[in-house]
XYZ file of C-alpha atoms in Angstrom:
374
model
C 2.963 48.758 -119.153
C 3.746 45.918 -116.835
C 4.935 48.332 -114.183
C 1.900 50.609 -114.616
C -0.445 47.696 -114.555
C 1.204 46.400 -111.404
C 0.839 49.756 -109.672
C -2.774 50.071 -110.648
C -3.470 46.537 -109.493
C -1.795 47.273 -106.178
C -3.884 50.419 -105.533
C -7.001 48.511 -106.471
C -6.181 45.789 -103.975
C -5.517 48.384 -101.252
C -8.827 50.152 -101.985
C -10.730 46.884 -101.880
C -9.050 45.928 -98.604
C -9.775 49.339 -97.051
C -13.456 49.035 -97.858
C -13.733 45.395 -96.830
C -15.745 44.316 -93.765
C -12.669 42.549 -92.398
C -10.592 45.741 -92.226
C -13.490 47.772 -90.830
C -13.876 45.255 -88.028
C -10.128 45.398 -87.325
C -10.183 49.201 -87.186
C -13.143 49.137 -84.794
C -11.340 46.657 -82.571
C -8.203 48.841 -82.484
C -10.262 51.926 -81.567
C -12.088 49.968 -78.869
C -8.845 48.718 -77.357
C -7.485 52.262 -77.395
C -10.541 53.545 -75.496
C -10.278 50.663 -73.037
C -6.599 51.356 -72.460
C -7.340 55.053 -71.803
C -10.101 54.131 -69.368
C -7.809 51.723 -67.559
C -5.090 54.363 -67.353
C -7.529 56.899 -65.888
C -8.890 54.366 -63.410
C -5.372 53.366 -62.375
C -4.391 57.022 -61.920
C -7.454 57.688 -59.771
C -6.826 54.580 -57.692
C -3.221 55.550 -57.020
C -4.061 59.233 -56.404
C -2.538 60.433 -53.156
C 0.286 57.898 -53.246
C 3.527 59.358 -54.498
C 5.977 57.070 -56.233
C 9.520 58.171 -56.830
C 12.506 56.358 -58.181
C 16.132 55.938 -57.282
C 17.690 57.484 -54.216
C 14.524 59.333 -53.145
C 12.892 56.002 -52.310
C 15.753 55.039 -50.043
C 14.930 55.218 -46.354
C 17.299 57.023 -44.001
C 17.819 53.780 -42.131
C 20.565 54.998 -39.811
C 18.396 57.905 -38.699
C 15.563 55.479 -37.971
C 17.899 53.190 -36.018
C 19.180 56.061 -33.888
C 15.677 57.351 -33.247
C 14.098 54.103 -32.059
C 16.995 52.319 -30.317
C 16.619 52.935 -26.574
C 19.560 54.119 -24.523
C 21.011 51.768 -21.923
C 19.712 53.072 -18.629
C 20.671 51.528 -15.241
C 17.244 52.532 -13.929
C 15.486 50.190 -16.334
C 14.467 46.709 -15.231
C 14.510 43.371 -17.016
C 11.997 43.234 -19.827
C 11.739 46.944 -20.597
C 14.047 46.573 -23.616
C 11.769 44.022 -25.214
C 10.231 40.584 -24.725
C 9.969 38.603 -27.951
C 8.361 35.213 -28.623
C 8.920 32.952 -31.638
C 6.137 30.533 -32.592
C 7.850 27.789 -34.592
C 10.086 24.758 -34.504
C 9.157 21.151 -35.236
C 10.895 17.792 -35.766
C 12.483 18.770 -39.074
C 13.293 22.415 -38.378
C 15.008 23.534 -35.196
C 17.560 26.026 -36.518
C 15.139 28.666 -37.835
C 13.364 29.470 -34.536
C 16.735 29.556 -32.781
C 18.145 32.035 -35.322
C 15.145 34.351 -34.928
C 15.087 34.162 -31.135
C 18.837 34.547 -30.533
C 19.027 37.437 -33.017
C 16.485 39.320 -30.929
C 18.720 38.912 -27.870
C 21.887 39.875 -29.748
C 20.277 43.143 -30.850
C 19.247 44.037 -27.323
C 15.932 42.459 -26.357
C 15.903 41.371 -22.723
C 13.976 38.111 -23.080
C 13.365 35.735 -25.959
C 10.938 32.806 -25.879
C 10.348 29.930 -28.301
C 7.042 28.019 -28.468
C 7.737 24.804 -30.362
C 6.844 21.109 -30.531
C 8.091 18.701 -27.884
C 10.414 17.042 -30.391
C 12.126 20.334 -31.146
C 12.337 21.710 -27.603
C 15.334 19.778 -26.256
C 17.293 20.444 -29.448
C 16.628 24.192 -29.325
C 17.470 24.316 -25.630
C 20.809 22.701 -26.387
C 21.714 25.547 -28.757
C 21.631 28.186 -26.035
C 20.662 28.505 -22.364
C 19.636 32.108 -23.089
C 16.313 31.113 -24.657
C 13.146 30.276 -22.748
C 11.693 27.264 -24.548
C 8.076 26.111 -24.254
C 7.438 22.575 -25.646
C 3.693 23.068 -26.093
C 2.910 22.674 -29.797
C 1.759 19.348 -31.216
C 1.771 17.736 -34.662
C -0.919 15.482 -36.107
C 1.071 12.269 -35.719
C 1.056 12.607 -31.922
C -2.623 13.508 -31.511
C -5.616 11.204 -31.966
C -8.588 12.629 -33.827
C -10.808 12.478 -30.749
C -8.181 14.407 -28.736
C -7.602 17.304 -31.129
C -10.130 19.647 -29.556
C -8.763 19.114 -26.055
C -5.110 19.381 -27.110
C -5.779 22.536 -29.150
C -7.439 24.105 -26.114
C -4.430 23.300 -23.929
C -2.014 24.807 -26.447
C -4.018 28.027 -26.648
C -4.356 28.258 -22.867
C -0.590 27.897 -22.425
C 0.204 30.578 -25.008
C -2.551 32.875 -23.760
C -1.216 33.025 -20.219
C 2.091 34.374 -21.579
C 0.756 36.556 -24.374
C 0.240 39.807 -22.477
C 3.926 39.794 -21.494
C 5.213 39.919 -25.067
C 6.000 43.020 -27.108
C 5.956 41.100 -30.403
C 5.451 37.602 -31.810
C 7.456 36.077 -34.660
C 5.317 33.438 -36.342
C 6.625 30.889 -38.809
C 10.366 30.112 -38.516
C 10.674 26.319 -38.650
C 6.940 25.902 -38.223
C 6.399 23.256 -40.893
C 3.076 22.578 -42.582
C 1.418 20.003 -40.391
C -2.373 20.652 -40.573
C -3.065 20.371 -36.842
C -0.075 22.528 -35.952
C -1.132 25.210 -38.458
C -4.674 25.150 -37.080
C -3.347 25.844 -33.590
C -1.147 28.677 -34.861
C -4.151 30.205 -36.656
C -5.861 30.463 -33.294
C -2.722 31.942 -31.722
C -2.741 34.688 -34.380
C -6.358 35.473 -33.509
C -5.426 35.682 -29.821
C -2.555 38.045 -30.629
C -4.906 40.311 -32.567
C -7.386 40.387 -29.694
C -4.555 41.421 -27.356
C -3.178 43.984 -29.854
C 0.221 42.262 -29.917
C 2.313 42.942 -33.057
C 3.163 39.926 -35.211
C 5.948 39.347 -37.727
C 5.143 36.508 -40.123
C 7.827 34.625 -42.031
C 8.539 31.188 -43.505
C 5.712 28.696 -43.125
C 3.699 31.369 -41.348
C 3.414 33.031 -44.755
C 2.151 29.765 -46.237
C -0.542 29.762 -43.558
C -1.740 33.358 -43.974
C -1.563 33.294 -47.786
C -4.178 30.537 -47.663
C -6.134 32.251 -44.844
C -5.836 35.985 -45.456
C -8.568 36.804 -42.956
C -6.093 35.963 -40.183
C -4.136 39.158 -40.786
C -6.379 41.249 -43.054
C -6.991 44.699 -41.599
C -4.422 44.306 -38.800
C -1.929 47.214 -38.992
C 0.428 45.596 -36.473
C 1.076 42.638 -38.793
C 4.301 42.454 -40.820
C 4.862 39.999 -43.674
C 8.444 39.299 -44.785
C 8.177 37.280 -48.029
C 11.088 36.139 -50.178
C 10.810 35.925 -53.974
C 8.638 32.799 -54.126
C 6.497 33.730 -51.109
C 5.857 37.161 -52.608
C 4.866 35.603 -55.917
C 2.275 33.408 -54.186
C 0.887 36.408 -52.285
C 0.511 38.457 -55.472
C -1.200 35.589 -57.277
C -3.567 34.994 -54.385
C -4.458 38.585 -53.551
C -4.132 40.461 -56.850
C -4.849 37.524 -59.201
C -1.900 38.369 -61.430
C 1.835 37.792 -61.757
C 4.636 39.844 -60.203
C 5.276 42.965 -62.286
C 8.806 44.228 -61.669
C 8.287 47.197 -64.000
C 5.663 48.539 -61.582
C 7.107 46.951 -58.473
C 6.399 49.824 -56.104
C 2.802 50.342 -57.214
C 2.108 46.616 -57.041
C 3.580 46.349 -53.534
C 1.408 49.227 -52.295
C -1.663 47.667 -53.922
C -0.894 44.338 -52.290
C -0.514 45.820 -48.797
C -3.658 47.908 -49.258
C -5.718 44.950 -50.486
C -4.715 42.891 -47.457
C -5.950 45.725 -45.278
C -2.969 47.892 -44.390
C -0.526 45.272 -43.185
C 3.145 46.104 -43.698
C 5.026 44.033 -46.266
C 8.796 43.769 -46.424
C 9.585 42.353 -49.849
C 13.060 40.831 -49.614
C 15.439 41.028 -52.568
C 18.509 42.776 -53.933
C 16.922 45.840 -52.378
C 14.284 45.384 -49.703
C 11.029 47.242 -50.400
C 8.643 48.116 -47.581
C 5.035 49.299 -47.812
C 2.061 49.668 -45.496
C -0.365 50.398 -48.328
C 0.236 54.150 -48.178
C 3.957 54.696 -48.681
C 6.851 52.691 -50.082
C 10.476 52.764 -48.961
C 13.584 50.845 -49.942
C 16.663 49.681 -48.062
C 19.581 49.072 -50.416
C 22.555 48.967 -48.051
C 25.007 46.424 -49.431
C 24.721 43.077 -47.700
C 26.397 39.862 -48.722
C 26.540 37.829 -51.948
C 26.607 34.695 -49.790
C 23.028 33.475 -49.575
C 23.227 30.909 -46.794
C 19.946 29.727 -45.356
C 18.671 31.354 -42.184
C 19.168 35.031 -42.994
C 15.411 35.523 -43.230
C 15.101 34.201 -39.682
C 17.613 36.790 -38.465
C 15.582 39.447 -40.236
C 12.277 38.395 -38.667
C 13.778 38.428 -35.167
C 15.380 41.815 -35.845
C 12.183 43.377 -37.173
C 10.301 42.146 -34.084
C 12.708 43.922 -31.729
C 12.793 47.182 -33.670
C 9.018 47.180 -34.135
C 8.550 46.921 -30.362
C 11.144 49.660 -29.756
C 9.505 51.922 -32.348
C 6.119 51.372 -30.772
C 7.424 52.453 -27.360
C 9.222 55.473 -28.839
C 6.039 56.621 -30.585
C 4.036 56.181 -27.382
C 6.631 58.283 -25.522
C 6.137 61.059 -28.076
C 9.703 61.096 -29.427
C 9.809 64.144 -31.713
C 12.686 62.741 -33.805
C 10.381 60.083 -35.283
C 8.560 61.332 -38.373
C 6.581 58.169 -39.146
C 3.888 57.009 -36.766
C 3.794 53.455 -38.100
C 5.988 51.257 -35.861
C 5.749 48.361 -38.312
C 7.313 50.374 -41.138
C 10.045 51.713 -38.857
C 10.771 48.222 -37.557
C 11.139 46.876 -41.085
C 13.511 49.664 -42.144
C 15.703 49.215 -39.066
C 15.691 45.412 -39.197
C 16.533 45.303 -42.885
C 19.399 47.797 -42.558
C 20.975 46.094 -39.551
C 20.723 42.642 -41.082
C 22.409 43.852 -44.263
C 25.202 45.612 -42.393
C 25.892 42.523 -40.249
C 25.907 40.283 -43.343
C 28.385 42.611 -45.025
C 30.761 42.534 -42.045
C 30.499 38.754 -41.752
C 31.248 38.251 -45.444
C 34.171 40.645 -45.254
C 35.766 38.308 -42.732
C 34.474 34.869 -43.719
C 33.913 35.142 -47.482
C 32.469 31.907 -48.943
C 32.428 30.172 -45.576
C 30.008 32.750 -44.097
C 27.189 31.100 -42.135
C 24.082 32.457 -40.481
C 25.722 32.100 -37.076
C 28.556 34.369 -38.284
C 26.079 37.065 -39.285
C 24.350 36.842 -35.896
C 27.669 37.521 -34.164
C 27.989 40.821 -36.051
C 24.528 42.157 -35.158
C 25.739 43.795 -31.947
C 28.769 45.408 -33.562
C 26.665 46.669 -36.457
C 24.218 48.374 -34.110
C 27.069 49.767 -32.009
C 28.632 51.356 -35.110
C 25.383 53.259 -35.730
C 24.161 53.795 -32.159
C 27.223 53.716 -29.865
C 26.558 53.086 -26.192
C 27.135 56.224 -24.193
């Protein structure tokens, strides 16, 4: 009787609960959430329609093919400058190594000329690193400029950069730039000048801090490349997409991010580098180095600048071996692959003592292994 009574009591409780307003409200909420989830799924599918996402090896770019296609042959009939003229905008009192790494890497890969536009405090230090670089001590920081002089000084900085701008195939903006407000304001105007002149720009380091807070500087400019690391990418996602990084849908999120910024190309650095221009996504997973010494991002930005300029010229010349018509994407694939190969060779020889300068010394050999000089 006790058991029977217990069973009957249990069924009665279940019946009462099933007919209660509380449960009915819960069931309605569950159905509503289900409908909402289905609507979201349909909306997401429509939004991503036309963009194909694949996993594993099929995402991997044929980086060596890209490198061979866009790297120009060494021709005695060419003159100085035809293999690339790169300028780095960066370098202040605290940071002189980063702009040097970016600028010298461009030369080591094969660019003919490499310039650095930096503050006066940084210029003599950077010059001492190498006589190969052309250094312009034109940038100013707030501490050296009175408030009533800022307009005049800013105008002089822009005039100095502008007279050189048409000579450059690509700008690298950000290595060692720092976050001084006056300096960043001047660089914002330099970015606008570059856009007006249709000069490609690769943005790294503190340049990413600048554009993340002023997206209009690069929004809608297809010749802009952003090269964020983990933390820089997180800030971009939070700013642009108003959410957190979702590694389970990493490819879709990267495409959405590039598309929302207006078709810029983003090279998301990590264990594998992922590259998207808002339409496609590619990865470069060539093994690099477990040694994470500072400065490797600067090598990458200088490398991407050179390859972007080479890809742009190859596309203009109508090279039939190039399938993609986006020089920014091609430049990112080539720069990422070469940087990783050079890091691998450096680590193979130096192990834990590997430094950024060691990796730079292997850039030429790495490119020669893929594209031997004939």
